[in-house]
Amino acid sequence: MLIPVELPNAAVSVSGVWSAGSGRGTVVIAHGAGAGMEHPFLTGFAEALNALGFSTLRFNFPYREQGRRMPGPATHAIATWHAVVAHARSLAPESPLWAAGKSYGGRMASMAVADGLAVDGLIYLGYPLHAPGKPEKPRAEHLPAIAAPQLFIEGTNDPFIQPLSQFEEVLATCQDARVAWIDGGGHSFEVKGNKRAPEVVGASLAPLVAAFVA
């Protein structure tokens, strides 16, 4: 499907994939900065959520839709989140809805919610608190303003949240946040010595989401 998005200076459309569940709610899923919505990690995650009864809507950000590799302005991503959530609500008007995103996609969801987007909760699949090796530049100033429940699914070896003490300090500033740790996991939840296909890794996170929304 194509979802219309009104950007500050243009009207565009982005691709989306809707999969209906059995009435447990809707999870809208955004990709990370370096891969689109068809990445096996996200398809595995979505299919596992479908099996648990959730409807899912995966989508591309405009830069990815246009074949570019680098993300565009944050305002474009925020506008896209608003448009895609509105589209998801039109498909399942009575359904509770959660916004989920891998890394960049999750951070953009949090900025959209801080900007006024209404969702029942946020799910971060590896929140990129800062660029690796640059903890002096955290991306967290908007998180305390978010009233919706937030679930951070994080690998203990993720370089984007080291040192962990800084990440835990950020969590403490949030109104309603919890963390599900993946022991030994990196930024994509890869665990040294335990090689798994990306779709298997993504699927393994779905039960954490189900427990969170319950």
Coordinates of C-alpha atoms in Angstrom, one line a residue:
M1 CA 0.0 0.0 0.0
L2 CA 1.0 3.6 -0.4
I3 CA 0.5 6.1 2.5
P4 CA 0.3 9.8 1.7
V5 CA 2.5 12.1 3.8
E6 CA 2.4 15.8 3.9
L7 CA 6.0 17.1 4.3
P8 CA 6.7 20.7 5.1
N9 CA 7.5 21.5 1.5
A10 CA 5.9 18.7 -0.5
A11 CA 3.4 15.9 -0.6
V12 CA 4.8 12.4 -1.0
S13 CA 3.8 8.8 -0.5
V14 CA 5.6 6.0 1.4
S15 CA 5.2 2.2 1.1
G16 CA 3.6 0.2 3.9
V17 CA 2.7 -3.4 4.6
W18 CA -0.3 -4.1 6.7
S19 CA -0.9 -7.6 8.3
A20 CA -4.1 -8.0 10.2
G21 CA -4.0 -9.9 13.5
S22 CA -6.7 -11.3 15.7
G23 CA -7.7 -8.3 17.6
R24 CA -5.0 -7.8 20.2
G25 CA -4.0 -4.3 19.0
T26 CA -1.9 -2.7 16.3
V27 CA 1.9 -2.2 16.3
V28 CA 3.3 0.3 13.8
I29 CA 6.9 -0.5 12.9
A30 CA 9.6 1.8 11.6
H31 CA 13.0 0.7 10.2
G32 CA 16.4 1.8 11.3
A33 CA 18.6 4.4 9.4
G34 CA 20.5 1.9 7.3
A35 CA 17.7 -0.5 6.1
G36 CA 14.1 -0.4 4.9
M37 CA 11.0 -2.0 6.1
E38 CA 11.8 -5.3 4.3
H39 CA 14.8 -6.0 6.4
P40 CA 14.5 -9.6 7.7
F41 CA 14.8 -8.5 11.3
L42 CA 11.7 -6.4 10.9
T43 CA 9.8 -9.0 8.9
G44 CA 10.6 -11.6 11.5
F45 CA 9.5 -9.2 14.3
A46 CA 6.2 -8.4 12.5
E47 CA 5.4 -12.0 11.7
A48 CA 5.9 -13.1 15.3
L49 CA 3.7 -10.3 16.5
N50 CA 1.0 -11.4 14.0
A51 CA 1.2 -14.9 15.3
L52 CA 0.6 -13.5 18.8
G53 CA -2.6 -11.7 17.6
F54 CA -1.3 -8.2 16.8
S55 CA -1.9 -6.4 13.6
T56 CA 1.2 -4.7 12.2
L57 CA 2.0 -1.9 9.8
R58 CA 5.6 -1.6 8.6
F59 CA 6.5 1.4 6.5
N60 CA 9.4 3.3 4.9
F61 CA 10.5 6.8 5.6
P62 CA 10.6 9.1 2.6
Y63 CA 14.3 9.1 2.1
R64 CA 14.3 5.3 1.9
E65 CA 11.3 5.4 -0.5
Q66 CA 13.3 7.8 -2.7
G67 CA 16.3 5.4 -2.8
R68 CA 18.5 7.5 -0.6
R69 CA 20.7 5.9 2.0
M70 CA 21.0 8.8 4.5
P71 CA 18.0 9.9 6.6
G72 CA 16.4 13.2 5.7
P73 CA 15.4 16.0 8.2
A74 CA 13.8 14.9 11.5
T75 CA 10.7 17.0 10.6
H76 CA 10.2 14.6 7.6
A77 CA 10.3 11.5 9.8
I78 CA 8.0 13.1 12.4
A79 CA 5.5 14.0 9.7
T80 CA 5.7 10.5 8.4
W81 CA 5.0 9.0 11.8
H82 CA 1.9 11.2 12.2
A83 CA 0.6 10.2 8.7
V84 CA 1.3 6.4 9.2
V85 CA -0.3 6.3 12.6
A86 CA -3.4 8.0 11.2
H87 CA -3.5 5.5 8.4
A88 CA -3.2 2.6 10.8
R89 CA -6.1 4.0 12.9
S90 CA -8.2 4.2 9.7
L91 CA -7.6 0.4 9.2
A92 CA -8.4 -0.5 12.8
P93 CA -10.3 2.4 14.3
E94 CA -11.1 0.7 17.7
S95 CA -7.7 -0.9 18.2
P96 CA -5.1 0.2 20.7
L97 CA -1.9 1.3 18.9
W98 CA 1.8 1.1 19.8
A99 CA 4.6 2.7 17.9
A100 CA 7.7 0.6 17.5
G101 CA 11.0 1.3 15.8
K102 CA 14.5 -0.1 15.2
S103 CA 17.1 2.4 16.4
Y104 CA 16.5 5.6 14.3
G105 CA 12.9 4.6 13.6
G106 CA 12.2 4.3 17.3
R107 CA 13.9 7.6 18.1
M108 CA 11.9 9.4 15.5
A109 CA 8.7 7.8 17.0
S110 CA 9.7 9.3 20.4
M111 CA 10.2 12.7 18.8
A112 CA 6.8 12.5 17.1
V113 CA 5.1 11.6 20.4
A114 CA 6.9 14.4 22.1
D115 CA 5.5 16.6 19.3
G116 CA 1.9 15.5 20.1
L117 CA 1.4 12.2 18.3
A118 CA -1.0 10.1 20.4
V119 CA -0.2 6.4 20.9
D120 CA -0.8 3.9 23.6
G121 CA 2.9 3.2 24.1
L122 CA 6.3 3.3 22.5
I123 CA 8.6 0.3 21.9
Y124 CA 12.3 0.9 21.1
L125 CA 14.3 -1.9 19.4
G126 CA 17.7 -0.6 20.4
Y127 CA 17.3 3.1 21.3
P128 CA 20.3 5.0 19.8
L129 CA 21.1 7.2 22.9
H130 CA 24.2 8.5 21.2
A131 CA 26.6 7.7 18.3
P132 CA 29.0 5.0 19.3
G133 CA 31.9 6.5 21.3
K134 CA 30.1 9.9 21.7
P135 CA 28.2 9.7 25.0
E136 CA 28.7 13.5 25.4
K137 CA 26.0 14.0 22.8
P138 CA 22.9 12.2 24.1
R139 CA 19.6 12.2 22.2
A140 CA 17.3 12.3 25.2
E141 CA 16.2 15.8 25.9
H142 CA 12.7 15.1 24.7
L143 CA 12.1 11.8 26.5
P144 CA 11.0 13.2 29.9
A145 CA 8.1 15.0 28.1
I146 CA 6.6 11.6 27.0
A147 CA 3.7 10.5 29.1
A148 CA 2.9 7.3 27.2
P149 CA 4.5 4.1 28.5
Q150 CA 7.9 3.3 26.9
L151 CA 9.6 -0.1 26.6
F152 CA 13.3 0.0 25.8
I153 CA 14.5 -3.4 24.5
E154 CA 18.3 -3.1 24.7
G155 CA 21.4 -5.3 24.3
T156 CA 23.8 -5.0 27.2
N157 CA 26.7 -4.7 24.7
D158 CA 25.1 -2.1 22.5
P159 CA 27.7 0.7 21.8
F160 CA 24.9 3.2 21.4
I161 CA 24.0 3.1 25.1
Q162 CA 27.5 2.8 26.7
P163 CA 28.2 3.5 29.5
L164 CA 25.1 1.7 30.8
S165 CA 25.1 4.0 33.8
Q166 CA 24.3 7.0 31.5
F167 CA 21.4 5.1 29.9
E168 CA 20.0 4.2 33.3
E169 CA 20.2 7.9 34.3
V170 CA 18.2 8.8 31.2
L171 CA 15.6 6.1 32.0
A172 CA 15.2 7.7 35.4
T173 CA 14.1 11.0 33.9
C174 CA 11.2 9.3 32.0
Q175 CA 7.6 9.4 33.3
D176 CA 6.9 5.7 32.5
A177 CA 9.7 3.7 31.2
R178 CA 11.0 0.1 31.6
V179 CA 13.8 -1.8 30.0
A180 CA 14.0 -5.4 28.7
W181 CA 17.7 -6.4 28.6
I182 CA 19.1 -8.8 26.0
D183 CA 22.2 -10.2 27.8
G184 CA 25.3 -9.9 25.6
G185 CA 23.3 -8.3 22.8
G186 CA 24.7 -5.7 20.4
H187 CA 22.8 -2.9 18.6
S188 CA 20.9 -5.5 16.5
F189 CA 20.7 -7.9 19.4
E190 CA 23.4 -10.1 17.9
V191 CA 25.1 -12.2 20.7
K192 CA 28.7 -13.3 20.3
G193 CA 28.9 -17.1 20.0
N194 CA 25.1 -17.4 19.3
K195 CA 24.7 -16.9 15.5
R196 CA 21.1 -16.5 14.5
A197 CA 19.4 -15.3 11.3
P198 CA 18.1 -11.7 11.6
E199 CA 14.5 -12.8 11.2
V200 CA 14.9 -15.2 14.1
V201 CA 16.4 -12.5 16.3
G202 CA 13.5 -10.1 15.4
A203 CA 10.9 -12.8 16.2
S204 CA 12.5 -13.4 19.5
L205 CA 11.6 -9.9 20.7
A206 CA 7.9 -10.2 20.0
P207 CA 7.0 -11.9 23.4
L208 CA 8.7 -8.9 25.2
V209 CA 6.2 -6.6 23.4
A210 CA 3.3 -8.8 24.3
A211 CA 4.3 -8.8 27.9
F212 CA 4.7 -5.0 27.9
V213 CA 1.3 -4.3 26.4
A214 CA -0.5 -6.8 28.7

